Tab-separated table of C-alpha atoms and ligand atoms in Angstrom:
chain	number	residue	atom	x	y	z
P	1	UNK	CA	81.689	97.452	98.411
P	2	UNK	CA	84.961	98.810	97.034
P	3	UNK	CA	86.334	102.157	98.160
P	4	UNK	CA	87.994	104.859	96.073
P	5	UNK	CA	89.862	107.847	97.498
P	6	UNK	CA	90.020	110.859	95.174
P	7	UNK	CA	92.225	113.865	95.927
P	8	UNK	CA	90.737	117.098	94.648
P	9	UNK	CA	87.435	115.237	94.651
P	10	UNK	CA	85.185	118.215	95.386
P	11	UNK	CA	85.539	119.976	92.030
P	12	UNK	CA	86.215	119.549	88.322
P	13	UNK	CA	87.440	116.165	87.101
P	14	UNK	CA	87.674	114.749	90.637
P	15	UNK	CA	84.005	115.511	91.262
P	16	UNK	CA	82.937	113.857	87.981
P	17	UNK	CA	85.006	110.781	88.841
P	18	UNK	CA	83.465	110.724	92.325
P	19	UNK	CA	79.998	110.886	90.795
P	20	UNK	CA	80.699	107.931	88.488
P	21	UNK	CA	82.216	105.751	91.208
P	22	UNK	CA	79.319	106.567	93.565
P	23	UNK	CA	76.786	105.707	90.843
P	24	UNK	CA	78.561	102.381	90.400
P	25	UNK	CA	78.268	101.435	94.070
P	26	UNK	CA	81.719	102.388	95.269
P	27	UNK	CA	82.218	104.056	98.609
P	28	UNK	CA	83.966	107.357	97.824
P	29	UNK	CA	86.347	109.390	99.979
P	30	UNK	CA	86.843	112.958	98.804
P	31	UNK	CA	90.057	114.712	99.828
P	32	UNK	CA	90.783	118.426	99.454
P	33	UNK	CA	91.549	121.511	101.530
P	34	UNK	CA	88.222	123.346	101.390
P	35	UNK	CA	85.889	121.514	103.767
P	36	UNK	CA	82.819	123.507	102.685
P	37	UNK	CA	83.227	122.517	99.054
P	38	UNK	CA	83.964	118.887	100.062
P	39	UNK	CA	80.785	118.795	102.170
P	40	UNK	CA	78.735	120.340	99.371
P	41	UNK	CA	79.935	117.700	96.896
P	42	UNK	CA	79.330	114.951	99.456
P	43	UNK	CA	75.708	116.108	99.882
P	44	UNK	CA	75.242	116.345	96.117
P	45	UNK	CA	76.585	112.845	95.432
P	46	UNK	CA	74.921	110.984	98.259
P	47	UNK	CA	75.919	111.553	101.844
P	48	UNK	CA	75.706	107.874	102.804
P	49	UNK	CA	78.431	106.514	100.549
P	50	UNK	CA	80.533	109.626	100.100
P	51	UNK	CA	82.881	110.854	102.834
P	52	UNK	CA	84.792	114.104	102.948
P	53	UNK	CA	88.208	114.542	104.557
P	54	UNK	CA	90.155	117.782	104.649
P	55	UNK	CA	93.850	117.194	103.917
P	56	UNK	CA	96.386	119.617	102.464
P	57	UNK	CA	98.445	117.237	100.343
P	58	UNK	CA	101.388	119.683	100.420
P	59	UNK	CA	101.764	119.018	104.134
P	60	UNK	CA	103.710	115.798	104.775
P	61	UNK	CA	102.853	115.560	108.496
P	62	UNK	CA	99.157	116.189	107.851
P	63	UNK	CA	99.032	113.616	105.038
P	64	UNK	CA	100.815	111.003	107.124
P	65	UNK	CA	98.732	111.517	110.271
P	66	UNK	CA	95.312	111.832	108.620
P	67	UNK	CA	95.896	108.945	106.190
P	68	UNK	CA	97.038	106.697	109.043
P	69	UNK	CA	93.788	107.496	110.899
P	70	UNK	CA	91.660	107.123	107.797
P	71	UNK	CA	93.140	103.775	106.786
P	72	UNK	CA	92.286	102.286	110.157
P	73	UNK	CA	88.614	103.084	109.429
P	74	UNK	CA	88.362	102.466	105.668
P	75	UNK	CA	89.837	99.835	103.368
P	76	UNK	CA	90.807	101.823	100.295
P	77	UNK	CA	91.029	99.887	97.022
P	78	UNK	CA	91.775	102.732	94.622
P	79	UNK	CA	93.798	105.911	95.123
P	80	UNK	CA	93.243	108.573	92.474
P	81	UNK	CA	95.900	111.285	92.665
P	82	UNK	CA	93.900	114.005	90.953
P	83	UNK	CA	94.525	117.167	93.018
P	84	UNK	CA	96.627	119.656	91.103
P	85	UNK	CA	97.275	123.338	90.536
P	86	UNK	CA	98.704	125.372	87.670
P	87	UNK	CA	100.382	128.744	87.332
P	88	UNK	CA	101.248	129.884	83.835
P	89	UNK	CA	103.316	132.508	82.031
P	90	UNK	CA	106.886	133.264	80.954
P	91	UNK	CA	109.467	131.775	83.333
P	92	UNK	CA	110.726	135.185	84.518
P	93	UNK	CA	107.265	136.084	85.842
P	94	UNK	CA	106.930	133.332	88.453
P	95	UNK	CA	107.341	134.116	92.147
P	96	UNK	CA	108.929	131.484	94.395
P	97	UNK	CA	105.485	130.972	95.945
P	98	UNK	CA	103.975	130.096	92.551
P	99	UNK	CA	106.805	127.667	91.726
P	100	UNK	CA	106.524	126.023	95.155
P	101	UNK	CA	102.733	125.803	94.911
P	102	UNK	CA	102.879	123.845	91.639
P	103	UNK	CA	105.756	121.554	92.618
P	104	UNK	CA	104.590	121.024	96.215
P	105	UNK	CA	101.065	120.104	95.131
P	106	UNK	CA	101.486	118.210	91.876
P	107	UNK	CA	104.766	116.438	92.609
P	108	UNK	CA	105.267	116.245	96.367
P	109	UNK	CA	101.546	115.975	97.151
P	110	UNK	CA	101.211	113.005	94.807
P	111	UNK	CA	104.289	111.377	96.321
P	112	UNK	CA	103.132	111.970	99.925
P	113	UNK	CA	99.655	110.558	99.267
P	114	UNK	CA	101.017	107.555	97.387
P	115	UNK	CA	103.603	106.786	100.048
P	116	UNK	CA	100.932	107.032	102.762
P	117	UNK	CA	98.649	104.564	100.937
P	118	UNK	CA	100.881	102.130	99.075
P	119	UNK	CA	101.420	99.483	101.778
P	120	UNK	CA	97.701	99.488	102.513
P	121	UNK	CA	96.815	99.241	98.796
P	122	UNK	CA	99.083	96.219	98.479
P	123	UNK	CA	96.937	94.387	101.004
P	124	UNK	CA	93.844	94.850	98.835
P	125	UNK	CA	93.060	92.099	96.295
P	126	UNK	CA	92.807	94.590	93.413
P	127	UNK	CA	94.657	97.634	94.702
P	128	UNK	CA	95.029	100.411	92.172
P	129	UNK	CA	96.640	103.836	91.788
P	130	UNK	CA	95.464	106.180	89.036
P	131	UNK	CA	97.576	109.293	88.565
P	132	UNK	CA	95.880	112.164	86.752
P	133	UNK	CA	98.672	113.783	84.783
P	134	UNK	CA	97.961	115.829	81.583
P	135	UNK	CA	99.287	116.121	78.064
P	136	UNK	CA	101.658	118.530	79.876
P	137	UNK	CA	103.347	115.321	81.079
P	138	UNK	CA	103.988	114.253	77.485
P	139	UNK	CA	105.472	117.352	75.823
P	140	UNK	CA	106.730	120.859	76.565
P	141	UNK	CA	104.366	123.817	76.146
P	142	UNK	CA	104.893	127.584	75.877
P	143	UNK	CA	104.311	129.517	79.114
P	144	UNK	CA	103.679	126.263	81.009
P	145	UNK	CA	107.266	125.399	82.012
P	146	UNK	CA	106.665	124.868	85.749
P	147	UNK	CA	103.381	123.021	85.278
P	148	UNK	CA	104.947	120.848	82.547
P	149	UNK	CA	107.962	120.157	84.804
P	150	UNK	CA	105.590	119.029	87.563
P	151	UNK	CA	103.639	116.752	85.247
P	152	UNK	CA	106.821	115.213	83.763
P	153	UNK	CA	107.867	114.517	87.358
P	154	UNK	CA	104.527	112.823	88.031
P	155	UNK	CA	105.035	110.752	84.907
P	156	UNK	CA	108.526	109.684	86.009
P	157	UNK	CA	107.198	108.821	89.460
P	158	UNK	CA	104.350	106.767	87.977
P	159	UNK	CA	106.539	104.912	85.477
P	160	UNK	CA	109.067	104.047	88.196
P	161	UNK	CA	106.386	102.715	90.544
P	162	UNK	CA	105.022	100.571	87.720
P	163	UNK	CA	108.406	98.846	87.433
P	164	UNK	CA	108.906	98.689	91.201
P	165	UNK	CA	105.511	97.035	91.805
P	166	UNK	CA	105.195	94.988	88.615
P	167	UNK	CA	105.508	91.660	90.460
P	168	UNK	CA	102.698	92.584	92.858
P	169	UNK	CA	98.926	92.688	92.434
P	170	UNK	CA	98.984	96.477	92.653
P	171	UNK	CA	98.017	98.162	89.390
P	172	UNK	CA	99.408	101.625	88.638
P	173	UNK	CA	98.290	103.694	85.671
P	174	UNK	CA	98.459	107.276	84.468
P	175	UNK	CA	95.896	109.330	82.569
P	176	UNK	CA	97.048	112.030	80.160
P	177	UNK	CA	94.360	114.443	78.951
P	178	UNK	CA	94.153	117.829	77.228
P	179	UNK	CA	92.228	120.880	78.396
P	180	UNK	CA	89.041	120.395	80.402
P	181	UNK	CA	86.379	122.912	81.336
P	182	UNK	CA	86.885	122.998	85.113
P	183	UNK	CA	87.526	125.593	87.864
P	184	UNK	CA	91.260	125.012	87.187
P	185	UNK	CA	91.175	127.822	84.604
P	186	UNK	CA	89.343	130.359	86.758
P	187	UNK	CA	92.574	131.181	88.648
P	188	UNK	CA	94.429	132.445	85.550
P	189	UNK	CA	94.033	133.907	82.044
P	190	UNK	CA	96.115	131.266	80.299
P	191	UNK	CA	93.283	129.952	78.115
P	192	UNK	CA	91.461	132.631	76.154
P	193	UNK	CA	88.908	130.448	74.334
P	194	UNK	CA	87.348	128.094	76.864
P	195	UNK	CA	84.759	126.839	74.360
P	196	UNK	CA	87.263	124.258	73.052
P	197	UNK	CA	87.762	122.655	76.454
P	198	UNK	CA	86.352	119.161	76.983
P	199	UNK	CA	83.646	118.630	79.622
P	200	UNK	CA	85.286	116.796	82.564
P	201	UNK	CA	82.457	114.239	82.622
P	202	UNK	CA	83.613	112.940	79.240
P	203	UNK	CA	87.197	112.457	80.504
P	204	UNK	CA	85.979	110.924	83.775
P	205	UNK	CA	83.862	108.383	81.869
P	206	UNK	CA	86.832	107.245	79.747
P	207	UNK	CA	89.049	106.905	82.844
P	208	UNK	CA	86.348	104.945	84.668
P	209	UNK	CA	85.765	102.639	81.671
P	210	UNK	CA	89.491	101.989	81.116
P	211	UNK	CA	90.615	101.783	84.733
P	212	UNK	CA	91.225	98.040	84.590
P	213	UNK	CA	93.355	98.102	81.450
P	214	UNK	CA	97.114	97.787	81.794
P	215	UNK	CA	97.995	100.648	79.445
P	216	UNK	CA	98.008	104.295	80.411
P	217	UNK	CA	95.006	106.315	79.325
P	218	UNK	CA	95.805	108.985	76.734
P	219	UNK	CA	92.918	111.197	75.609
K	301	NAP	N1	91.512	121.450	83.595
K	301	NAP	C1	92.368	121.048	82.675
K	301	NAP	O1	92.384	121.567	81.539
K	301	NAP	C2	93.310	119.913	82.961
K	301	NAP	C3	93.929	119.265	81.866
K	301	NAP	C4	94.786	118.207	82.102
K	301	NAP	C5	95.013	117.784	83.400
K	301	NAP	N2	94.416	118.446	84.455
K	301	NAP	C6	94.677	117.956	85.807
K	301	NAP	O2	93.469	117.436	86.307
K	301	NAP	C7	93.503	117.460	87.743
K	301	NAP	C8	92.176	118.012	88.261
K	301	NAP	O3	92.081	119.366	87.898
K	301	NAP	P1	90.707	120.077	87.512
K	301	NAP	O4	90.851	120.538	86.122
K	301	NAP	O5	89.564	119.244	87.875
K	301	NAP	O6	90.801	121.401	88.400
K	301	NAP	P2	90.119	121.818	89.790
K	301	NAP	O7	88.640	121.769	89.698
K	301	NAP	O8	90.766	123.115	90.140
K	301	NAP	O9	90.578	120.673	90.793
K	301	NAP	C9	91.768	120.672	91.503
K	301	NAP	C10	91.455	120.110	92.874
K	301	NAP	O10	92.687	119.956	93.588
K	301	NAP	C11	92.451	120.282	94.944
K	301	NAP	N3	93.712	120.713	95.552
K	301	NAP	C12	94.542	121.683	95.109
K	301	NAP	N4	95.572	121.832	95.959
K	301	NAP	C13	95.396	120.916	96.947
K	301	NAP	C14	96.108	120.592	98.131
K	301	NAP	N5	97.237	121.231	98.471
K	301	NAP	N6	95.629	119.590	98.934
K	301	NAP	C15	94.477	118.943	98.598
K	301	NAP	N7	93.763	119.209	97.501
K	301	NAP	C16	94.203	120.198	96.685
K	301	NAP	C17	91.426	121.418	94.898
K	301	NAP	O11	90.650	121.461	96.087
K	301	NAP	P3	90.953	122.495	97.296
K	301	NAP	O12	91.251	123.814	96.665
K	301	NAP	O13	89.730	122.461	98.140
K	301	NAP	O14	92.114	121.942	98.029
K	301	NAP	C18	90.557	121.010	93.728
K	301	NAP	O15	89.434	120.274	94.164
K	301	NAP	C19	94.743	118.288	88.099
K	301	NAP	O16	95.792	117.421	88.462
K	301	NAP	C20	95.094	119.006	86.801
K	301	NAP	O17	96.471	119.298	86.718
K	301	NAP	C21	93.560	119.490	84.260
């Protein structure tokens, strides 16, 4: 049985991905900060093959320590860096806390998790990293400057790792998607008409189906 670790796996896109992998006989490890919501998703998806681990991916020491412990127990085949946050608005309106939250989660959190897993993933026969970026990693957008900056950074990180690990059996891909109907938008008023957002299950299905292709996934 293969194992997938999904950050931000308790909600939104991460939860839909977790559901699909669990349905397809993968062992799933859900990572997030809110243990109650992780446990609830674990129960919903099937407590036997789904495990929940509380890690704040912004915290380097916590990521390093907990991932070291976890990787002695589980052999992880796929890391999905999905956890992310967004704050939106004109640049002058951001507090330092909001800027740090976006950069520390989306950029540093992805780097910390990847660094903690990459040697282990290289030992797996079909090790894989899937980075959930966004169309915000492809072009600039009004009132999204910090979020877009974080997603461009994720893209640069992903593209560099692809070159760095191209001679290995480790596969590294990115997924770029537009707006999805998830709890992501309940923290802000950035999107007025939520009816045009795509259900996350649809995006999760495409990512699952295309995970073994070499090209990035753009939806
Ligand atoms: N929704 C969209 O329109 C959209 C479009 C394109 C791309 N994306 C990207 O898709 C990914 C998933 O987002 P979503 O839409 O599914 O939103 P979501 O439901 O809000 O999911 C984000 C997840 O990230 C986790 N998370 C946040 N900070 C964390 C931290 N410091 N440590 C560990 N986990 C953390 C959250 O769990 P806890 O709060 O429990 O930690 C949550 O489960 C994000 O990277 C987002 O940027 C979203």
